[in-house]
XYZ file of C-alpha atoms in Angstrom:
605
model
C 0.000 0.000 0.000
C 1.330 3.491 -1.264
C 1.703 5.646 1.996
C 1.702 8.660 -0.059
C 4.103 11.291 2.583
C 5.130 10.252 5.914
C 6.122 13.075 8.613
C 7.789 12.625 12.041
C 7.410 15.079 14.686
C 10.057 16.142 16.461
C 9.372 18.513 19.585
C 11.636 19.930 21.378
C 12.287 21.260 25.207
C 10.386 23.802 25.938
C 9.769 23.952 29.558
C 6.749 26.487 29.736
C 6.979 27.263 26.067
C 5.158 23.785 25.619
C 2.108 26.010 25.381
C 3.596 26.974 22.218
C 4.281 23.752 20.842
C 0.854 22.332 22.205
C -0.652 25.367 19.840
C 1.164 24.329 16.821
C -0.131 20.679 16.890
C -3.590 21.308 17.561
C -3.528 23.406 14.064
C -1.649 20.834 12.581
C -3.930 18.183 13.610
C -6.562 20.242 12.832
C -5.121 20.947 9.218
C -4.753 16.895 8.649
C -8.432 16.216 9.481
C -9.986 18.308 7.394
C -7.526 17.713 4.407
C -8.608 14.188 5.121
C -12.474 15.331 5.151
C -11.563 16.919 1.702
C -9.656 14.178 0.581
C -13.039 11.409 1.130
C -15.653 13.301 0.365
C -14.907 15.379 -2.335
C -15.882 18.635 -0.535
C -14.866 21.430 1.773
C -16.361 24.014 3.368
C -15.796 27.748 2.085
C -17.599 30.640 4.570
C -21.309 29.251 4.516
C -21.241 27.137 1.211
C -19.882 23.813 0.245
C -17.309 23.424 -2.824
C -15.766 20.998 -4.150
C -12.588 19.980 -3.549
C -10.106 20.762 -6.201
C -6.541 20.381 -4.448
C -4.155 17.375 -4.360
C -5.781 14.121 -2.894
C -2.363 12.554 -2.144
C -1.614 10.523 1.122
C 0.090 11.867 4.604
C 0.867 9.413 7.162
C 2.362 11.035 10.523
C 3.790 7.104 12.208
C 5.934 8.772 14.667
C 6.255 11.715 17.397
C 9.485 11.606 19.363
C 9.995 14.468 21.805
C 12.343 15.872 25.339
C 11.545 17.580 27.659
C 8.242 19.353 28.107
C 8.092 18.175 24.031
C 7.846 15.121 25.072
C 5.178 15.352 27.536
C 3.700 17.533 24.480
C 4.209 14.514 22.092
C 2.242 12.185 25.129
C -0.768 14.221 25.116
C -0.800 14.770 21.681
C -0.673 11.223 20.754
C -3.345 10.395 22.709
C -5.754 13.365 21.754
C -5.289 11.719 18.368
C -7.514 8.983 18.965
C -10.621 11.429 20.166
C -12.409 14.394 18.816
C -10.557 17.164 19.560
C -12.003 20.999 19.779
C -10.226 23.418 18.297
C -8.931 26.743 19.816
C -9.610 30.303 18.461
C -9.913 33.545 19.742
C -13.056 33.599 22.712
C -13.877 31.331 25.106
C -11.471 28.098 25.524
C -12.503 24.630 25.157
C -13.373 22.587 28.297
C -10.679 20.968 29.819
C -11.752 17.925 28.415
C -12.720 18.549 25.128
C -8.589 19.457 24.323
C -6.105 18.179 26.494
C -3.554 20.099 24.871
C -4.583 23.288 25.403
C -6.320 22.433 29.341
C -3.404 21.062 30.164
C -0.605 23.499 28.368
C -3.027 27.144 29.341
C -5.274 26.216 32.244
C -4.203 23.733 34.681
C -0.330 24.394 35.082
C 0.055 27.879 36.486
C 2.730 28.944 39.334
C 0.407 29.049 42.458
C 0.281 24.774 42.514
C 3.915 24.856 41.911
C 4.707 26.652 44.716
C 2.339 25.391 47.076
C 4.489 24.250 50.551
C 3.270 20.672 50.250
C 4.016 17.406 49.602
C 7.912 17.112 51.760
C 6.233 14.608 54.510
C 9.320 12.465 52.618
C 11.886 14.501 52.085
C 12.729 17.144 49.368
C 12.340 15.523 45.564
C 12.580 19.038 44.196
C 12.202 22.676 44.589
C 9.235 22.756 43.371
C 6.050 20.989 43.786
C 4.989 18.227 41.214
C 1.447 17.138 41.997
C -0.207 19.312 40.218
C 1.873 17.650 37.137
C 1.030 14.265 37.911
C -2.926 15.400 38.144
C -2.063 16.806 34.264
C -1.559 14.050 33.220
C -4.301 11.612 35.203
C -6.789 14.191 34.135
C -5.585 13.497 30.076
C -5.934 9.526 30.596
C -9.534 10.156 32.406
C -10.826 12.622 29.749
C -14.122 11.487 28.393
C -14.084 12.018 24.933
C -15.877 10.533 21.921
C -13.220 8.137 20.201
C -12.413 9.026 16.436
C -10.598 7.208 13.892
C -8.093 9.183 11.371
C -6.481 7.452 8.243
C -3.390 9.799 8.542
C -1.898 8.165 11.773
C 0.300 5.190 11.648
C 1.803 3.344 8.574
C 1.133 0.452 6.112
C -2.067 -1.160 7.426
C -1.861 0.157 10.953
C -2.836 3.154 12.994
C -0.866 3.181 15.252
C 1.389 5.955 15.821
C 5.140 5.177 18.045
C 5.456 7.568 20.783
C 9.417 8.074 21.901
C 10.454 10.425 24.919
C 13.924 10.724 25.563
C 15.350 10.616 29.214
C 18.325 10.803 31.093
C 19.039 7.977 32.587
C 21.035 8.563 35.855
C 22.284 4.737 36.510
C 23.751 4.503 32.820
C 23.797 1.314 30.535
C 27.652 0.104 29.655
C 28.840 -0.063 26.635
C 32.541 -1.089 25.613
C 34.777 -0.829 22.593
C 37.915 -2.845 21.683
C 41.034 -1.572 22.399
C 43.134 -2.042 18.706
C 47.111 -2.159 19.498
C 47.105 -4.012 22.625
C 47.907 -7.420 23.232
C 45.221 -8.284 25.384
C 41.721 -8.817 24.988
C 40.974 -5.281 26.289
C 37.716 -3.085 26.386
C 37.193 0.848 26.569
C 34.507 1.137 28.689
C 31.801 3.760 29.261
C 28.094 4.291 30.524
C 25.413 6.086 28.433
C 22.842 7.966 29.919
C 21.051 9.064 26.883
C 17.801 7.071 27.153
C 14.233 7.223 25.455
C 10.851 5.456 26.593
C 9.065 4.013 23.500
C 5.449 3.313 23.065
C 3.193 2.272 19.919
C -0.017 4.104 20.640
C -3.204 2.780 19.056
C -6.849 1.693 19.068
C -7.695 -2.000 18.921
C -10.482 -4.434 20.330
C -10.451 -5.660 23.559
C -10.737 -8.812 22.195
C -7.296 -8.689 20.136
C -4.537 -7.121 23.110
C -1.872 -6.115 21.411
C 1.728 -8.144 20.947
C 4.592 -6.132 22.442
C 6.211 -4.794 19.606
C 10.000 -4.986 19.798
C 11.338 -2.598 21.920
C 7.871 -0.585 22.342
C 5.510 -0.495 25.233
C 2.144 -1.271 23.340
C -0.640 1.197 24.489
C -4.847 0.577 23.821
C -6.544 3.673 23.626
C -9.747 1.728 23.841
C -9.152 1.472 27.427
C -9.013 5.038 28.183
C -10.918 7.101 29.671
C -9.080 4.825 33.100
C -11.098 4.913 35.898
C -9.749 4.525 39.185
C -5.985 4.777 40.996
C -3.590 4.134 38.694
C -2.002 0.334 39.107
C 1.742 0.883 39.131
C 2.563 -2.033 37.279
C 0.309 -0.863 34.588
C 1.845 0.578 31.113
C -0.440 3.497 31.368
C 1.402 4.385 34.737
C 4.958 4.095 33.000
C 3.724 6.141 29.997
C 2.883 8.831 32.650
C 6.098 8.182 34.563
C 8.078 8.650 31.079
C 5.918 11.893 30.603
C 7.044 13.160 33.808
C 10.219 11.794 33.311
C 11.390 13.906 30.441
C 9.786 16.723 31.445
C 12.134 16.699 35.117
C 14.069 19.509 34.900
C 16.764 18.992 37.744
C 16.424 20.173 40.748
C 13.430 21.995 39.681
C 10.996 19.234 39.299
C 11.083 16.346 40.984
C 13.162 12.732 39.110
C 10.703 9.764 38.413
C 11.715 5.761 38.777
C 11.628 3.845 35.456
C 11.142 0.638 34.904
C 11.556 -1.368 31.386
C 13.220 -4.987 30.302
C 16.933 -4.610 29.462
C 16.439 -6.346 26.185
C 14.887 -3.112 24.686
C 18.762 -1.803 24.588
C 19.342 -4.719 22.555
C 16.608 -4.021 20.036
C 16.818 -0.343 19.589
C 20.858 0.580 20.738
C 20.842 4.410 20.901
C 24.284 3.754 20.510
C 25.733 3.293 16.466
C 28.250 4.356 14.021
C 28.855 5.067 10.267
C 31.461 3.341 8.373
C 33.588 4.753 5.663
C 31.126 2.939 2.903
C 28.089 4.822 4.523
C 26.639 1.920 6.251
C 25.399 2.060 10.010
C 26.144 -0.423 13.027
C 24.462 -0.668 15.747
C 26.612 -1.613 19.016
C 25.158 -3.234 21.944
C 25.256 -3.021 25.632
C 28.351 -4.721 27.325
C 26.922 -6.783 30.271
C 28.087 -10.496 30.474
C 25.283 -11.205 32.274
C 21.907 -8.778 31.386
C 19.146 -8.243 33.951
C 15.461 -9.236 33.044
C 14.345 -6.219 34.021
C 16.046 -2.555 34.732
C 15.260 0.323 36.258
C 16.508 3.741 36.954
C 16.000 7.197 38.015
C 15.317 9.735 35.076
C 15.891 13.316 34.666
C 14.824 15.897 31.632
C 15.409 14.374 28.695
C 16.291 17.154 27.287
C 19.996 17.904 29.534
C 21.256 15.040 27.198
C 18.833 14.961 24.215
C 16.624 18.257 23.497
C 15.577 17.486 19.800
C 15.614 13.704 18.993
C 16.185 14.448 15.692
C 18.228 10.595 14.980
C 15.904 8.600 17.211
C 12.942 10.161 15.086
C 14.954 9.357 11.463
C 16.092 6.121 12.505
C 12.242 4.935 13.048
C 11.222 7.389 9.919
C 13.483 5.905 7.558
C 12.601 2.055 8.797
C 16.035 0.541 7.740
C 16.694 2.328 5.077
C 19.371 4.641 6.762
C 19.152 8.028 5.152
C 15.796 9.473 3.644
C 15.601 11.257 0.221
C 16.521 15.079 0.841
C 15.894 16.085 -2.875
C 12.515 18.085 -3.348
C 11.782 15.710 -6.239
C 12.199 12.799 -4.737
C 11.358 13.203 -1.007
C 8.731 10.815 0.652
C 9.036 11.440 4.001
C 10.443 14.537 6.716
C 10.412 15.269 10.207
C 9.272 18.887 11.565
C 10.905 20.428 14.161
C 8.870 22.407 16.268
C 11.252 24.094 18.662
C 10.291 27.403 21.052
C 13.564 28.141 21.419
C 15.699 27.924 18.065
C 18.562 29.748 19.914
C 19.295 32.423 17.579
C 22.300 33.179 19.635
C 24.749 36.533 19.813
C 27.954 36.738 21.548
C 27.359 36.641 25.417
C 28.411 39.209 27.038
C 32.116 38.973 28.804
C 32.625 38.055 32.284
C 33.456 40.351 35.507
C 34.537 39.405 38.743
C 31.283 39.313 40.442
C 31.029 35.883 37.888
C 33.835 34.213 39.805
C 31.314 33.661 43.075
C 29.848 30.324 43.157
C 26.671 31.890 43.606
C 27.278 32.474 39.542
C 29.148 29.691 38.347
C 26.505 27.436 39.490
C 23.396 28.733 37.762
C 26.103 29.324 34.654
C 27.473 25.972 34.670
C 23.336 24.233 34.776
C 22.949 26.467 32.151
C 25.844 25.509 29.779
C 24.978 21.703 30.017
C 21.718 22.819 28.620
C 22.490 24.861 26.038
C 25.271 22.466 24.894
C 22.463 19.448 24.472
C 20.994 21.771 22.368
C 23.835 22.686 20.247
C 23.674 20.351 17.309
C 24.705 22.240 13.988
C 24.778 19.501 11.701
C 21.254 18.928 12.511
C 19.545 22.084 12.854
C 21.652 23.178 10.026
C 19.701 20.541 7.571
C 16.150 21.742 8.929
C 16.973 25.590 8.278
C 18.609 24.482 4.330
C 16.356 25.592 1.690
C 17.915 22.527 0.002
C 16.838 19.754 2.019
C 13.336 18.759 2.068
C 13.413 15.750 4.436
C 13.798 18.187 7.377
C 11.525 20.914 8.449
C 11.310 23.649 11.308
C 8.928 25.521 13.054
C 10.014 28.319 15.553
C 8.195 31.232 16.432
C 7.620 34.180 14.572
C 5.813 37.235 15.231
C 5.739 40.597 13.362
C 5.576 43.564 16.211
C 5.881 47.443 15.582
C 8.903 47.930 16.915
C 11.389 45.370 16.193
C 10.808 42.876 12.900
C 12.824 39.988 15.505
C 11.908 40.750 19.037
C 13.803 39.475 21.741
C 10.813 37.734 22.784
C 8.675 36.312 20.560
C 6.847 34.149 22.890
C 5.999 35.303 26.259
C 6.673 32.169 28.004
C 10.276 32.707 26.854
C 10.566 35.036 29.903
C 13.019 33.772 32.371
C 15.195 30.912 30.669
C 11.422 29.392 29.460
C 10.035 29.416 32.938
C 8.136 33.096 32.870
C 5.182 30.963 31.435
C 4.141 29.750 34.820
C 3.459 33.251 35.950
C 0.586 33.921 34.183
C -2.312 32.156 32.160
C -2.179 35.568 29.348
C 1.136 34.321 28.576
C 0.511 30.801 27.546
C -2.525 31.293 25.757
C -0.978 34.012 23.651
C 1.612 31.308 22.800
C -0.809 29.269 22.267
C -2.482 30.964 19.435
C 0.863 32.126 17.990
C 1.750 28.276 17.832
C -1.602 27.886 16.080
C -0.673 30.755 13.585
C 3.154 29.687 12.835
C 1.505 25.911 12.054
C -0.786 27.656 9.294
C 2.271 29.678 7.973
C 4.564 26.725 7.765
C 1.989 25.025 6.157
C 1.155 27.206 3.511
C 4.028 28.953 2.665
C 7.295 26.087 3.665
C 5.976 22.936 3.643
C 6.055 22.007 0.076
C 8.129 19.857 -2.755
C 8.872 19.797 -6.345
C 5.847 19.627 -8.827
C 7.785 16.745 -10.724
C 8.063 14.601 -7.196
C 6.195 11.444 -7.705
C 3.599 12.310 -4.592
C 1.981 14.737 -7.011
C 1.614 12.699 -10.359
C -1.638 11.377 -10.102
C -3.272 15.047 -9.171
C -0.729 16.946 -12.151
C -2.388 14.134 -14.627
C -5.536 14.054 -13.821
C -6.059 18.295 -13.213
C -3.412 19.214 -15.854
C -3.165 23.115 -16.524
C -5.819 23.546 -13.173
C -3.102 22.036 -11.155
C -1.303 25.162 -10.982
C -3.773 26.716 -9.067
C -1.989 24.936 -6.038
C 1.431 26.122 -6.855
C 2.881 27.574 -3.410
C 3.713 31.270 -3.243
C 6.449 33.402 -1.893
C 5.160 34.040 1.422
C 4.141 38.223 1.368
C 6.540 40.395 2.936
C 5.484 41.038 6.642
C 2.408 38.962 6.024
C 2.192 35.367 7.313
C -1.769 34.947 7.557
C -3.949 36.013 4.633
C -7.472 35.380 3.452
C -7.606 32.669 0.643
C -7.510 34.069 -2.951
C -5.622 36.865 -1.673
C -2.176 35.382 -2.629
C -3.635 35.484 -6.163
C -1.347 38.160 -7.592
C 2.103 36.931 -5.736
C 4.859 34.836 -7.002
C 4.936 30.946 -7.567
C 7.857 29.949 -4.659
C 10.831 28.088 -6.265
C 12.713 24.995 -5.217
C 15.802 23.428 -6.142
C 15.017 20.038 -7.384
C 17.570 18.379 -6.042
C 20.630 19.285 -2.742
C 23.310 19.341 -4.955
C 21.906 20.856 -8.005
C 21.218 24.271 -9.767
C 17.706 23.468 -11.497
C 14.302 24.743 -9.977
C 10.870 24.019 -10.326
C 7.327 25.270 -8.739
C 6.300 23.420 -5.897
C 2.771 22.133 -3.816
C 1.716 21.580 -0.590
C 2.456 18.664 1.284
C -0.670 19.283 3.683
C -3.197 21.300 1.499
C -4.975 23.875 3.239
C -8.444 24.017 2.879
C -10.361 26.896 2.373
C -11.411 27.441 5.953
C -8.151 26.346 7.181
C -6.469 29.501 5.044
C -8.630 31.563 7.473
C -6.392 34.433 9.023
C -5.543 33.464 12.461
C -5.337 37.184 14.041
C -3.958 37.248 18.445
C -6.077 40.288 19.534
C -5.479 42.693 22.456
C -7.661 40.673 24.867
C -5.236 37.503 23.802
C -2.414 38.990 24.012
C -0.111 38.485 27.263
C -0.742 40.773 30.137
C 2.733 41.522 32.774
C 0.705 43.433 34.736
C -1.841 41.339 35.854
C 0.845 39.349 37.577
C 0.635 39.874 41.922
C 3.787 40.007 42.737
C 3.191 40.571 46.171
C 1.215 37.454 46.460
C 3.561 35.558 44.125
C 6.370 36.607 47.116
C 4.272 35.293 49.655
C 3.848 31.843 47.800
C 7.683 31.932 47.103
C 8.739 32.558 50.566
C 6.311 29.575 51.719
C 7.457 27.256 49.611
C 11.465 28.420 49.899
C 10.880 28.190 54.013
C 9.257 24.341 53.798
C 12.036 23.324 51.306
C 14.957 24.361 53.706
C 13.018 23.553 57.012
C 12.739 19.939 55.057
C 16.047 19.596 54.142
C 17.006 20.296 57.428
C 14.283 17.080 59.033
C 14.780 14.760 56.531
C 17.463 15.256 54.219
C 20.554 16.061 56.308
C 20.405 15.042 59.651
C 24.216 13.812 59.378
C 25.436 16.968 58.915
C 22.973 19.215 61.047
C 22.489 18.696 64.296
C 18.872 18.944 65.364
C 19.127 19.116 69.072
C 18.082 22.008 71.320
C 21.163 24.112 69.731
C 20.867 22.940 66.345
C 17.094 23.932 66.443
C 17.696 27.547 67.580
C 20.291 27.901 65.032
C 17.808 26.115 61.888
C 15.010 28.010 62.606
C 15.903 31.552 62.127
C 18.336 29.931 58.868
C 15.402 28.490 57.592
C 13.457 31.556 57.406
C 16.156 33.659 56.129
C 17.414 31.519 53.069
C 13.536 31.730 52.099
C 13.635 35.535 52.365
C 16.639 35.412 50.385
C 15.805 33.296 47.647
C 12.690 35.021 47.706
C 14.146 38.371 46.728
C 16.933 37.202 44.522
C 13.671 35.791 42.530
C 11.663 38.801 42.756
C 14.374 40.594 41.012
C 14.694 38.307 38.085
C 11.235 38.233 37.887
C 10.414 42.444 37.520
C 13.328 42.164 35.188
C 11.691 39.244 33.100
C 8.318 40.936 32.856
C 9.801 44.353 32.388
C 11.467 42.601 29.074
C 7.833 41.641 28.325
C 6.210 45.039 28.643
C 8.968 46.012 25.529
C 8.063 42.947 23.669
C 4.111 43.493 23.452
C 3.827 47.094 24.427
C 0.198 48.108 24.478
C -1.872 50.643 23.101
């Protein structure tokens, strides 16, 4: 069977920016279904008439969504949501929280106050920050009553079912050894990798047919869902949420989760390969004489090792065939990128001495494992090349009237990605803006040759009327338009192939229709709002939380080094309270500073 186009998503860490990637896949989905609609029936709907459907009619299969960090808890909820209805989100009132997980999840039900509430340390300290409210996120998503729906784009071949991977790192490690060449013993080199990923195949089957365990993959029935009851922890619906939470643990922030899988998965899919000088990949096993049954470990962000899975997405993308087409004419399959924070970097700025305390190094040193995860030029390098069309990107854009690329085009970018949590004005509007960028992409980037083979049948069969669907150059400024109001502009051009100097016109890989061309507009009411954030109560919350942290550190989590007699007491007390007034001001400060930033990036009036 002729899949037509496959895509991959790829999403990558976002922390509180999630609300932006959340946005662009609920247009994207949205997109898909009604191409599909157009694609069965003929017709589509224009304003308050039916037409009929005159665009391409090829096939798009999306069999994989791979994702780190709060992208990969993205990439959970989305791959679930694809197996119910899902309501749409537009300027107005917002869906219910259970009519779109993405957006109840990613705009309502995270928010600061829950974070910071002085809870949940009866145990210790598992992180800064309080976590329940991000385990009830993701119960709420598996208990969501929603009508089940069944879309021909997911999965490949016969199937529908679409493989979910999270990445994860994997504090206990898995060995791995190479031969030593040039000694005279039987010697190894040996290491530990701590770059891991969860897998799951997510799909709909009877309850009469459970599904196998595919190789490698933790098999997932969405006909069980919506769950009722606790959780059973030796259930696979309680390690997909673990693996949500899992990649989404940003250390010391948010609190590490305990993983559980069977060591053989390592053997089937080895993160762990190389490329000979002929081209050809090998995969390289574990080292363990004797492997475990089963294997567990304690798992961090996935996205301090791993923040866009670009390989572990290609790898299942190109199914064996180890490097897909990149030519516009020849293409059959890509992976989008959708990526808050495409790190369109300038010089920092030097060092003075203050930067020598520890006080600075610390937060500096955090922050240079993370952007170093993130620094892979090869790859992002072959989603921004006009050239290669097995790689795609979306990052946000906005047009503002006083700087064409402001320093913050997302408000949730406040804060090293964390300002989201302040406010619920701030995710929404990234929301939306993730919801426009997906329509841009879509209708002005996402395209290949006219003489690629996915188009043949439509070319043949429409002939001159064909070129109605050639994609234009995207209007200066302008990124959301009214259909028929591209009319006048200029056919975009391609290069046919990576290497080559020939061009050719190009179509859409995901045809909009007519109402999908709508303009997607983020009015004043949707836009984010600094001011509405209380700062005074905000200190209040941070000082509570701050002053339960240390007072539980001091119980629980070093009574070796403190000691909590009738001295050690009188001296904890008054330290407690005065680290939490501390860190409570050193936040306040970054915080006026993050939302005066804001105020310049969406000035008002």
């Amino acid at each position: 069977m002729d899949d037509g186009f496959e895509i991959g998503f790829v999403m990558a860490g976002a922390i509180s920016a999630g609300a932006y990637s959340a946005g662009v896949m609920d247009f994207i989905t949205e997109a898909l279904d009604a191409y599909e609609e157009a694609c069965m029936t003929g017709f589509v709907t224009n304003g308050s008439r039916q037409e009929a459907w005159d665009g391409p009619t090829h096939r798009v299969r999306v069999p994989v969504i791979a994702g780190a960090s709060a992208g990969g808890m993205t990439a959970a909820i989305t791959s679930l949501c694809w197996f119910t209805d899902l309501t749409h989100v537009g300027p107005g009132e917002p869906p219910g929280p259970e009519a779109n997980r993405l957006y109840a999840s990613w705009v309502r039900e995270i928010d600061i106050a829950p974070l910071l509430d002085p809870g949940g340390l009866d145990d210790g300290v598992l992180s800064v920050l309080n976590c329940a409210i991000l385990d009830r996120i993701v119960e709420n998503t598996l208990r969501a009553e929603r009508r089940r729906r069944s879309r021909s784009w997911l999965g490949r071949g016969a199937t529908r079912d679409v493989a979910l991977i999270m990445t994860a790192s994997n504090l206990r490690g898995v060995p791995y050894a190479f031969k030593l060449f040039g000694e005279d013993k039987d010697e190894f080199y040996g290491m530990l990798n701590h770059g891991d990923a969860m897998r799951f195949m997510v799909g709909s089957r009877p309850m009469d047919a459970p599904p196998d365990r595919v190789a490698g993959f933790f098999s997932l029935n969405t006909d069980e869902l919506p769950l009722r009851g606790a959780l059973d922890p030796s259930s696979r619906w309680f390690l997909l949420k673990q693996a949500a939470l899992a990649t989404g643990a940003f250390p010391i922030g948010l609190q590490a989760r305990l993983l559980k899988r069977q060591f053989s998965d390592y053997q089937v899919n080895s993160p762990v390969e190389y490329q000979d000088e002929k081209g050809q990949r090998h995969t390289i096993l574990p080292h363990v004489e004797t492997p475990p049954a089963e294997y567990d470990f304690i798992a961090v962000d996935g996205g301090v090792i791993d923040n866009e899975p670009f390989e572990i997405a290609r790898r299942y993308l190109a199914a064996g065939a180890g490097q897909n087409n990149r030519n516009a004419a020849q293409a059959s399959k890509a992976m989008i990128l959708v990526d808050p924070f495409p790190n369109h970097a300038s010089l920092p700025q030097g060092p003075g001495r203050e930067d020598l305390r520890l006080t600075s190094v610390v937060p500096h040193f955090l922050g240079t494992l993370v952007d170093q995860a993130r620094f892979k030029p090869e790859e992002l390098a072959l989603a921004q090349n006009d050239r290669v069309f097995s790689r795609f990107a979306i990052v946000p854009s906005r047009p503002t009237r006083n700087d064409p690329t402001p320093k913050h085009p997302i408000a949730c970018g406040i804060l090293g990605g964390f300002g989201g949590f302040l406010h619920e004005s701030f995710r929404r509007h990234d929301y939306l803006l993730g919801r426009r960028n997906a329509q841009a992409f879509l209708r002005w980037n996402f395209m290949l040759g006219e003489s690629n083979p996915l188009f043949a049948d439509f070319v043949r069969q429409r002939g001159d009327q064909a070129r109605k669907w050639y994609v234009k150059q995207a209007p200066d400024g302008v990124r959301s338009i009214a259909p028929g109001e591209d009319a006048g502009a200029a056919d975009a051009l391609v290069f046919r192939s990576v290497e080559g100097q020939e061009q050719e016109r190009a179509f859409p890989i995901i045809p909009l229709t007519p109402r999908m061309q709508t303009p997607i507009e983020i009015p004043a009411p949707d836009l984010p709002d600094p001011d509405a954030v209380d700062l005074a109560a905000l200190g209040q919350r941070l000082r509570a939380r701050l002053s339960a942290v240390t007072g539980a550190l001091l119980r629980h989590d070093l009574p070796d080094i403190i000691d909590l007699g009738l001295i050690g007491l009188a001296s904890s007390y008054p330290a407690q309270h005065y680290i939490a007034m501390l860190g409570k001001e050193l936040a306040l400060k970054t915080i006026r500073q993050g939302l005066g930033d804001l105020r310049a990036a969406f000035p008002r009036g």
